[in-house]
Coordinates of C-alpha atoms and ligand atoms in Angstrom, one line a residue:
M294 CA 0.0 0.0 0.0
N295 CA 1.2 3.5 -0.8
N296 CA 1.6 5.6 2.3
K297 CA 2.9 8.6 0.5
P298 CA 0.7 11.8 0.7
T299 CA -1.5 12.8 -2.1
I300 CA -0.3 15.8 -4.0
A301 CA -2.0 18.3 -6.2
V302 CA 0.0 20.4 -8.6
I303 CA -1.8 23.6 -9.7
G304 CA -0.6 24.5 -13.2
A305 CA 0.8 22.3 -16.0
G306 CA 3.3 24.8 -17.3
L307 CA 6.9 23.8 -17.5
G308 CA 7.4 23.9 -13.7
G309 CA 4.2 22.1 -12.9
A310 CA 4.8 19.4 -15.6
A311 CA 8.3 18.8 -14.2
A312 CA 7.0 18.6 -10.6
G313 CA 4.1 16.2 -11.7
A314 CA 6.4 13.9 -13.6
L315 CA 9.1 13.7 -10.9
L316 CA 6.5 13.2 -8.1
Q317 CA 4.7 10.4 -10.0
Q318 CA 8.1 8.8 -10.7
A319 CA 8.9 8.9 -7.0
G320 CA 5.6 7.1 -6.2
Y321 CA 3.5 10.1 -4.9
P322 CA -0.2 9.9 -5.9
T323 CA -0.2 13.2 -7.8
K324 CA -2.9 15.0 -9.8
V325 CA -2.1 18.0 -12.0
Y326 CA -4.8 20.6 -12.6
E327 CA -4.5 23.1 -15.5
Q328 CA -6.8 26.0 -16.2
A329 CA -6.3 25.9 -20.0
P330 CA -8.9 23.8 -21.8
A331 CA -6.2 22.0 -23.8
F332 CA -2.5 22.1 -24.7
A333 CA -1.6 24.9 -27.1
R334 CA 1.6 25.3 -29.2
L335 CA 2.7 28.8 -28.5
G336 CA 5.0 30.3 -31.2
A337 CA 8.2 30.7 -29.2
G338 CA 11.5 29.2 -28.4
I339 CA 13.4 28.4 -25.2
H340 CA 16.9 27.7 -24.2
L341 CA 17.5 24.5 -22.1
G342 CA 20.9 24.7 -20.4
P343 CA 22.8 21.7 -19.0
N344 CA 21.3 22.5 -15.6
V345 CA 17.8 21.8 -17.0
M346 CA 18.9 18.9 -19.2
K347 CA 20.0 17.0 -16.1
V348 CA 16.5 17.2 -14.8
M349 CA 15.2 16.1 -18.2
R350 CA 17.5 13.1 -17.9
R351 CA 15.7 12.1 -14.7
I352 CA 12.3 12.6 -16.3
G353 CA 13.5 10.3 -19.1
I354 CA 13.3 12.7 -22.0
E355 CA 16.9 13.9 -22.4
E356 CA 17.6 11.9 -25.5
K357 CA 14.4 13.0 -27.2
L358 CA 15.2 16.6 -26.5
N359 CA 18.7 16.1 -27.8
A360 CA 17.3 14.8 -31.0
M361 CA 14.6 17.5 -31.3
G362 CA 16.7 20.6 -30.4
S363 CA 19.4 22.7 -32.0
H364 CA 22.9 22.4 -30.5
P365 CA 24.7 25.7 -30.7
D366 CA 28.5 25.5 -30.3
Y367 CA 28.6 29.1 -28.9
W368 CA 26.5 31.8 -27.4
F369 CA 27.7 34.9 -29.2
S370 CA 27.0 38.4 -28.0
R371 CA 27.4 41.0 -30.7
N372 CA 27.2 44.8 -31.0
G373 CA 23.8 45.4 -32.5
M374 CA 25.0 48.2 -34.8
T375 CA 28.5 47.1 -35.9
G376 CA 28.3 43.3 -35.4
E377 CA 31.5 43.3 -33.4
Y378 CA 31.8 40.3 -31.1
Q379 CA 31.5 41.1 -27.4
S380 CA 31.6 37.5 -26.1
R381 CA 32.0 33.9 -27.3
I382 CA 30.7 31.5 -24.7
P383 CA 31.6 27.9 -25.6
L384 CA 28.6 25.5 -25.5
G385 CA 28.4 22.3 -27.7
E386 CA 31.0 19.7 -26.7
F387 CA 32.4 22.0 -24.1
A388 CA 29.1 22.1 -22.3
R389 CA 28.7 18.3 -22.4
E390 CA 32.2 17.8 -21.0
N391 CA 32.3 20.6 -18.4
Y392 CA 28.7 21.0 -17.3
G393 CA 27.5 17.4 -17.6
A394 CA 24.8 17.8 -20.3
A395 CA 24.1 19.5 -23.6
Y396 CA 22.9 23.1 -24.1
I397 CA 20.1 23.1 -26.6
T398 CA 17.5 25.5 -28.0
V399 CA 14.0 24.1 -28.8
H400 CA 10.5 25.1 -29.7
R401 CA 8.7 25.8 -26.5
G402 CA 5.6 24.1 -27.6
D403 CA 7.5 20.9 -28.6
L404 CA 9.2 20.9 -25.2
H405 CA 5.9 21.5 -23.3
E406 CA 4.1 18.8 -25.3
L407 CA 6.9 16.3 -24.6
M408 CA 6.9 17.2 -20.9
V409 CA 3.2 16.9 -20.5
S410 CA 3.2 13.5 -22.3
T411 CA 5.4 12.1 -19.4
L412 CA 2.5 12.7 -16.9
D413 CA 0.0 10.1 -16.0
Q414 CA -2.7 11.2 -18.4
D415 CA -5.5 9.9 -16.1
N416 CA -4.3 12.3 -13.5
L417 CA -3.9 15.4 -15.7
H418 CA -7.0 17.6 -15.7
F419 CA -7.5 20.4 -18.1
D420 CA -10.1 23.2 -17.8
K421 CA -9.6 23.2 -14.0
R422 CA -9.0 26.8 -12.8
L423 CA -8.3 26.9 -9.1
V424 CA -10.3 29.6 -7.4
D425 CA -9.9 28.9 -3.7
V426 CA -8.1 26.6 -1.2
D427 CA -8.9 25.9 2.4
D428 CA -5.9 24.7 4.3
S429 CA -7.4 24.6 7.8
G430 CA -8.0 20.9 8.2
D431 CA -6.2 17.5 7.7
K432 CA -6.4 17.9 3.9
V433 CA -6.4 20.9 1.6
V434 CA -9.7 21.5 0.0
M435 CA -9.5 23.0 -3.5
T436 CA -12.4 24.7 -5.3
F437 CA -12.3 25.1 -9.0
A438 CA -14.1 27.5 -11.3
D439 CA -16.3 24.8 -12.6
G440 CA -17.7 24.3 -9.1
S441 CA -15.9 21.0 -8.5
I442 CA -14.1 20.4 -5.2
E443 CA -11.1 18.2 -4.7
E444 CA -8.8 17.3 -1.8
A445 CA -5.1 16.6 -1.4
D446 CA -2.6 16.3 1.4
L447 CA -0.2 18.8 -0.1
V448 CA -0.7 21.4 -2.8
I449 CA 2.0 22.8 -5.0
G450 CA 1.4 26.2 -6.6
A451 CA 3.0 26.1 -10.1
D452 CA 0.4 28.5 -11.4
G453 CA 2.6 31.2 -12.8
V454 CA 3.1 34.9 -12.4
N455 CA -0.5 35.6 -11.3
S456 CA -0.5 32.6 -8.9
R457 CA -3.7 32.1 -7.0
L458 CA -1.8 30.1 -4.4
R459 CA 0.7 33.0 -3.9
E460 CA -2.3 35.3 -3.4
K461 CA -3.7 32.9 -0.8
L462 CA -0.4 33.0 1.1
L463 CA 0.5 36.6 0.7
G464 CA -2.6 38.5 -0.3
P465 CA -3.5 40.1 -3.7
E466 CA -0.7 42.0 -5.3
A467 CA -0.2 42.5 -9.1
P468 CA 3.3 41.7 -10.5
I469 CA 5.5 44.6 -11.3
Y470 CA 5.6 45.6 -15.0
S471 CA 9.4 46.0 -15.6
G472 CA 9.0 48.7 -18.3
W473 CA 10.3 46.3 -21.0
V474 CA 8.4 44.2 -23.5
A475 CA 9.5 41.2 -25.5
H476 CA 8.7 40.7 -29.2
R477 CA 8.6 37.1 -30.3
A478 CA 8.6 35.7 -33.9
I479 CA 9.4 32.4 -35.6
I480 CA 10.9 32.8 -39.1
S481 CA 11.2 30.2 -41.8
A482 CA 15.0 29.6 -42.4
E483 CA 14.1 29.0 -46.1
K484 CA 13.4 32.7 -46.5
L485 CA 16.8 33.6 -45.0
K486 CA 18.6 31.8 -47.9
A487 CA 17.9 34.8 -50.1
Y488 CA 20.4 36.8 -48.0
D489 CA 24.2 36.6 -48.3
L490 CA 24.5 36.7 -44.5
D491 CA 25.5 34.3 -41.7
F492 CA 22.6 33.4 -39.4
E493 CA 24.3 32.0 -36.3
A494 CA 22.8 29.2 -34.1
C495 CA 22.6 31.3 -30.9
V496 CA 23.4 35.0 -30.9
K497 CA 22.3 38.0 -28.9
W498 CA 22.5 41.4 -30.6
W499 CA 22.9 44.2 -28.1
S500 CA 22.7 48.0 -27.8
E501 CA 22.5 50.1 -24.7
D502 CA 18.8 49.8 -23.9
R503 CA 17.6 46.9 -26.0
H504 CA 18.5 43.6 -27.6
M505 CA 17.4 40.8 -29.9
M506 CA 18.2 37.1 -29.0
V507 CA 18.1 34.8 -32.0
Y508 CA 18.4 31.0 -32.3
F509 CA 17.1 27.9 -34.1
V510 CA 14.2 26.1 -32.4
T511 CA 14.5 22.8 -34.3
G512 CA 17.4 20.4 -34.9
D513 CA 16.9 20.6 -38.6
E514 CA 17.4 24.4 -38.4
K515 CA 14.2 25.1 -40.4
E516 CA 12.7 27.4 -37.8
Y517 CA 14.7 30.4 -36.6
Y518 CA 13.4 32.5 -33.7
Y519 CA 13.9 35.9 -32.2
V520 CA 12.9 37.3 -28.8
T521 CA 13.6 40.9 -27.9
G522 CA 13.9 43.2 -24.9
V523 CA 12.7 46.7 -25.7
P524 CA 11.8 49.5 -23.3
E525 CA 8.2 50.6 -23.3
P526 CA 7.1 52.7 -20.4
D527 CA 3.5 51.5 -19.9
W528 CA 1.6 48.3 -20.5
N529 CA -2.2 49.0 -20.6
H530 CA -3.4 46.2 -22.8
G531 CA -4.8 44.0 -20.0
T532 CA -3.8 40.8 -21.8
S533 CA -0.8 38.6 -21.6
F534 CA 0.3 39.6 -25.1
V535 CA -0.7 41.6 -28.2
G536 CA 0.1 41.5 -31.8
S537 CA 3.0 43.6 -33.1
S538 CA 4.2 44.3 -36.6
R539 CA 7.2 44.5 -39.0
E540 CA 6.9 48.3 -38.9
E541 CA 7.1 48.4 -35.1
M542 CA 10.1 46.1 -35.3
R543 CA 11.8 48.3 -37.9
K544 CA 11.3 51.3 -35.7
A545 CA 12.6 49.6 -32.5
F546 CA 15.7 48.3 -34.3
E547 CA 16.5 51.2 -36.6
G548 CA 20.2 51.3 -37.3
Y549 CA 20.8 47.7 -36.3
H550 CA 23.0 45.4 -38.3
P551 CA 21.9 44.1 -41.7
T552 CA 21.4 40.6 -40.2
V553 CA 18.8 41.9 -37.8
Q554 CA 17.1 43.9 -40.6
A555 CA 16.9 40.7 -42.7
L556 CA 15.2 39.0 -39.8
I557 CA 12.7 41.8 -39.5
D558 CA 12.1 41.7 -43.3
C559 CA 11.3 38.0 -43.1
T560 CA 8.9 38.4 -40.1
E561 CA 5.4 37.2 -41.0
S562 CA 3.8 37.3 -37.6
V563 CA 5.2 38.8 -34.3
T564 CA 3.7 39.1 -30.8
K565 CA 4.6 41.5 -28.0
W566 CA 4.7 40.5 -24.3
P567 CA 5.0 42.6 -21.1
L568 CA 7.9 41.5 -18.9
L569 CA 6.8 41.1 -15.4
E570 CA 8.7 40.6 -12.1
R571 CA 8.2 40.4 -8.4
N572 CA 10.7 41.1 -5.6
P573 CA 11.8 38.0 -3.8
L574 CA 8.9 36.7 -1.7
P575 CA 9.1 36.6 2.1
L576 CA 7.2 33.3 2.1
W577 CA 7.4 30.3 -0.2
H578 CA 5.3 27.8 1.8
E579 CA 2.8 27.6 4.7
N580 CA 1.3 24.6 6.3
R581 CA 0.4 22.2 3.4
L582 CA 0.9 24.8 0.5
V583 CA 4.1 25.5 -1.4
L584 CA 5.1 27.5 -4.4
L585 CA 7.5 27.0 -7.3
G586 CA 8.6 28.7 -10.5
D587 CA 7.0 32.0 -11.7
A588 CA 4.5 31.7 -8.8
C589 CA 7.3 32.7 -6.4
H590 CA 10.1 34.3 -8.5
P591 CA 8.9 35.6 -11.9
M592 CA 11.7 37.4 -13.7
K593 CA 12.6 39.2 -16.9
P594 CA 13.7 36.4 -19.4
H595 CA 17.1 38.0 -20.2
M596 CA 19.1 35.1 -18.8
A597 CA 16.8 32.5 -20.5
Q598 CA 16.6 30.9 -17.1
G599 CA 13.0 31.5 -15.9
A600 CA 11.6 28.1 -16.8
A601 CA 15.0 26.6 -15.8
M602 CA 14.5 27.9 -12.3
A603 CA 10.9 26.5 -12.2
I604 CA 12.2 23.1 -13.3
E605 CA 15.1 23.1 -10.9
D606 CA 12.6 24.1 -8.1
A607 CA 10.5 21.1 -9.0
A608 CA 13.5 18.8 -8.8
M609 CA 14.7 20.2 -5.5
L610 CA 11.2 20.0 -4.0
V611 CA 10.9 16.3 -4.8
R612 CA 14.4 15.7 -3.5
C613 CA 13.6 17.4 -0.2
L614 CA 10.4 15.5 0.3
E615 CA 12.4 12.3 -0.2
E616 CA 15.2 13.5 2.0
V617 CA 13.2 14.1 5.1
G618 CA 10.1 12.0 4.4
A619 CA 7.0 13.5 3.1
E620 CA 5.2 13.1 6.5
N621 CA 7.6 15.9 7.6
Y622 CA 6.3 18.1 4.8
Q623 CA 6.9 21.4 6.7
Q624 CA 10.5 20.5 7.2
A625 CA 10.8 19.4 3.6
F626 CA 9.3 22.7 2.3
E627 CA 11.7 24.7 4.5
L628 CA 14.7 22.6 3.3
Y629 CA 13.5 23.3 -0.3
R630 CA 13.2 27.0 0.3
T631 CA 16.6 27.2 1.9
N632 CA 18.2 25.5 -1.1
R633 CA 16.4 27.5 -3.7
F634 CA 15.9 31.0 -2.5
E635 CA 19.4 32.4 -2.9
R636 CA 20.0 30.9 -6.4
A637 CA 16.5 31.9 -7.7
S638 CA 16.9 35.5 -6.3
R639 CA 20.4 35.8 -7.9
V640 CA 19.1 34.7 -11.2
Q641 CA 16.1 37.1 -10.9
Q642 CA 18.6 40.0 -10.2
V643 CA 21.0 39.2 -13.1
S644 CA 18.0 38.8 -15.4
H645 CA 16.7 42.2 -14.2
D646 CA 20.1 43.8 -14.8
N647 CA 20.4 42.1 -18.3
T648 CA 24.1 41.6 -18.1
W649 CA 24.3 37.8 -18.6
L650 CA 27.0 36.8 -21.1
R651 CA 27.1 40.3 -22.6
E652 CA 30.8 40.1 -22.1
D653 CA 32.9 37.0 -21.7
E654 CA 32.3 35.4 -18.3
D655 CA 32.2 32.0 -16.7
P656 CA 28.6 30.6 -16.7
A657 CA 29.5 27.5 -14.7
W658 CA 27.5 28.6 -11.6
V659 CA 24.4 28.4 -13.7
F660 CA 25.1 25.6 -16.1
A661 CA 27.0 23.1 -13.9
Y662 CA 24.3 23.1 -11.2
D663 CA 22.6 19.8 -10.6
P664 CA 19.6 20.0 -8.2
F665 CA 19.9 16.3 -7.5
E666 CA 23.6 16.4 -6.5
V667 CA 24.3 19.8 -5.1
P668 CA 25.1 19.5 -1.3
L669 CA 22.1 20.5 0.7
K670 CA 22.2 23.4 3.0
Q671 CA 20.2 23.0 6.3
P672 CA 17.8 25.7 7.4
T673 CA 19.4 28.0 10.0
S674 CA 16.6 27.4 12.6
Q675 CA 17.5 23.7 12.8
Ligands
LIG124 P1 4.0 29.0 -16.3 O1 4.8 28.5 -17.5 O2 3.4 30.4 -16.5 O3 2.8 28.0 -16.1 C1 1.8 28.3 -15.2 C2 0.6 27.4 -15.5 O4 -0.4 27.5 -14.5 C3 0.0 27.8 -16.9 O5 -0.2 26.7 -17.7 C4 -1.4 28.4 -16.4 O6 -2.4 28.3 -17.4 C5 -1.7 27.6 -15.2 N1 -2.5 28.3 -14.2 C6 -2.4 29.6 -13.8 N2 -3.4 29.9 -12.9 C7 -4.1 28.7 -12.7 C8 -5.2 28.4 -11.8 N3 -5.7 29.3 -11.0 N4 -5.6 27.1 -11.8 C9 -5.1 26.2 -12.7 N5 -4.0 26.5 -13.5 C10 -3.5 27.7 -13.5 N6 12.7 30.6 -19.5 C11 13.8 29.9 -19.8 O7 14.2 29.0 -19.0 N7 14.4 30.0 -21.1 C12 14.0 30.9 -22.0 O8 14.6 30.9 -23.1 C13 12.9 31.7 -21.7 N8 12.4 32.7 -22.6 C14 11.4 33.5 -22.2 C15 10.9 34.5 -23.1 C16 9.9 35.3 -22.8 C17 9.5 36.4 -23.7 C18 9.2 35.1 -21.6 C19 8.0 36.0 -21.2 C20 9.6 34.1 -20.7 C21 10.7 33.3 -21.0 N9 11.2 32.4 -20.1 C22 12.3 31.6 -20.4 C23 10.6 32.3 -18.8 C24 9.6 31.2 -18.7 O9 8.6 31.3 -19.7 C25 8.9 31.2 -17.3 O10 9.8 31.5 -16.3 C26 8.3 29.8 -17.1 O11 7.3 29.5 -18.1 C27 7.7 29.6 -15.7 O12 7.2 28.3 -15.6 P2 6.0 28.1 -14.5 O13 5.6 26.6 -14.7 O14 6.4 28.5 -13.2 O15 4.8 29.0 -15.0

């Protein structure tokens, strides 16, 4: 008989899917609840550093991702106007040898679909928006927007930047609009063949107050992707993203290098997203409730490590439950927080400052990290 506590994960984003998969693998009866009616393939890319690939190895999808993704040999940083190289960060074979796994870039939708496929499909529930939790008894009672009520011993809030669980723990507070937006577009590499230009596998074009990060999202290099950071003082759209246009892109990147102009010329469809943050939270868990990922440390995406932190959180949370025994869940949650707070807050800060790999630096503190192997720090109160 399984004596492990029942666990509910709220949100089947990248952090929630990782948590669900690792918990189910470790034998916890786990249900995942997602508000979206179905899985959707958002047109965007994502970097998966060696730190994340080590978690994917545990989940059992590392090889599939290696086959699916693009494997850049370098992260290049270049001056947006002149094209001059500011940094050349070795990835490829160097990453595999020195950080313990590959550095890949993939289509976010392909990654998400693969991660969600690793969950027990009978315990994955779409169209379930959590509206309330009552954590006053022996079980947590969850109420969903469709009127249904469910119970679990422990509840993990992996419900993103506008987390309902965070609100329950800390009260209502909107995330901070950073004053920057991100444009996102996927471009057919076929179109780029018309240009006598080199389109590198992973390159960030910089100027003082803005940038454009560009990479392939498929191993066959047929889909190229850009994501920007551009200042925009206000965000009054009230939605998580809006449409943008080639004209808006031309204006934002006027004077940029011909390679960037070619990307803009080849843009068929582009969206614009507000970049949201929160200051480090004073509370990550209380009683039977615990947060992970953007629910507790949303950040600007300028290190390409937001989802990575959510996935590392998931791995560390499961490790801590196993370490102290899930019956000691409050101890496990505090051990988890102790081992994640400093790293997540540092990544939030560097992302905010947007300095990551702008010049040559050693990225080992990010990429070599392994949430399953890093020595655990004990909470100071123990
Ligand atoms: P989310 O992915 O937001 O998932 C939360 C889930 O919870 C969603 O599916 C949502 O529908 C669901 N949900 C919300 N509320 C409820 C509710 N009440 N009930 C039930 N379900 C609910 N990170 C990287 O690591 N690499 C990158 O290259 C990268 N690029 C980025 C580019 C941009 C432009 C942006 C904006 C972000 C980028 N990030 C990147 C960051 C990354 O997207 C986030 O940090 C990551 O998605 C956080 O994962 P999460 O699971 O915590 O939250």
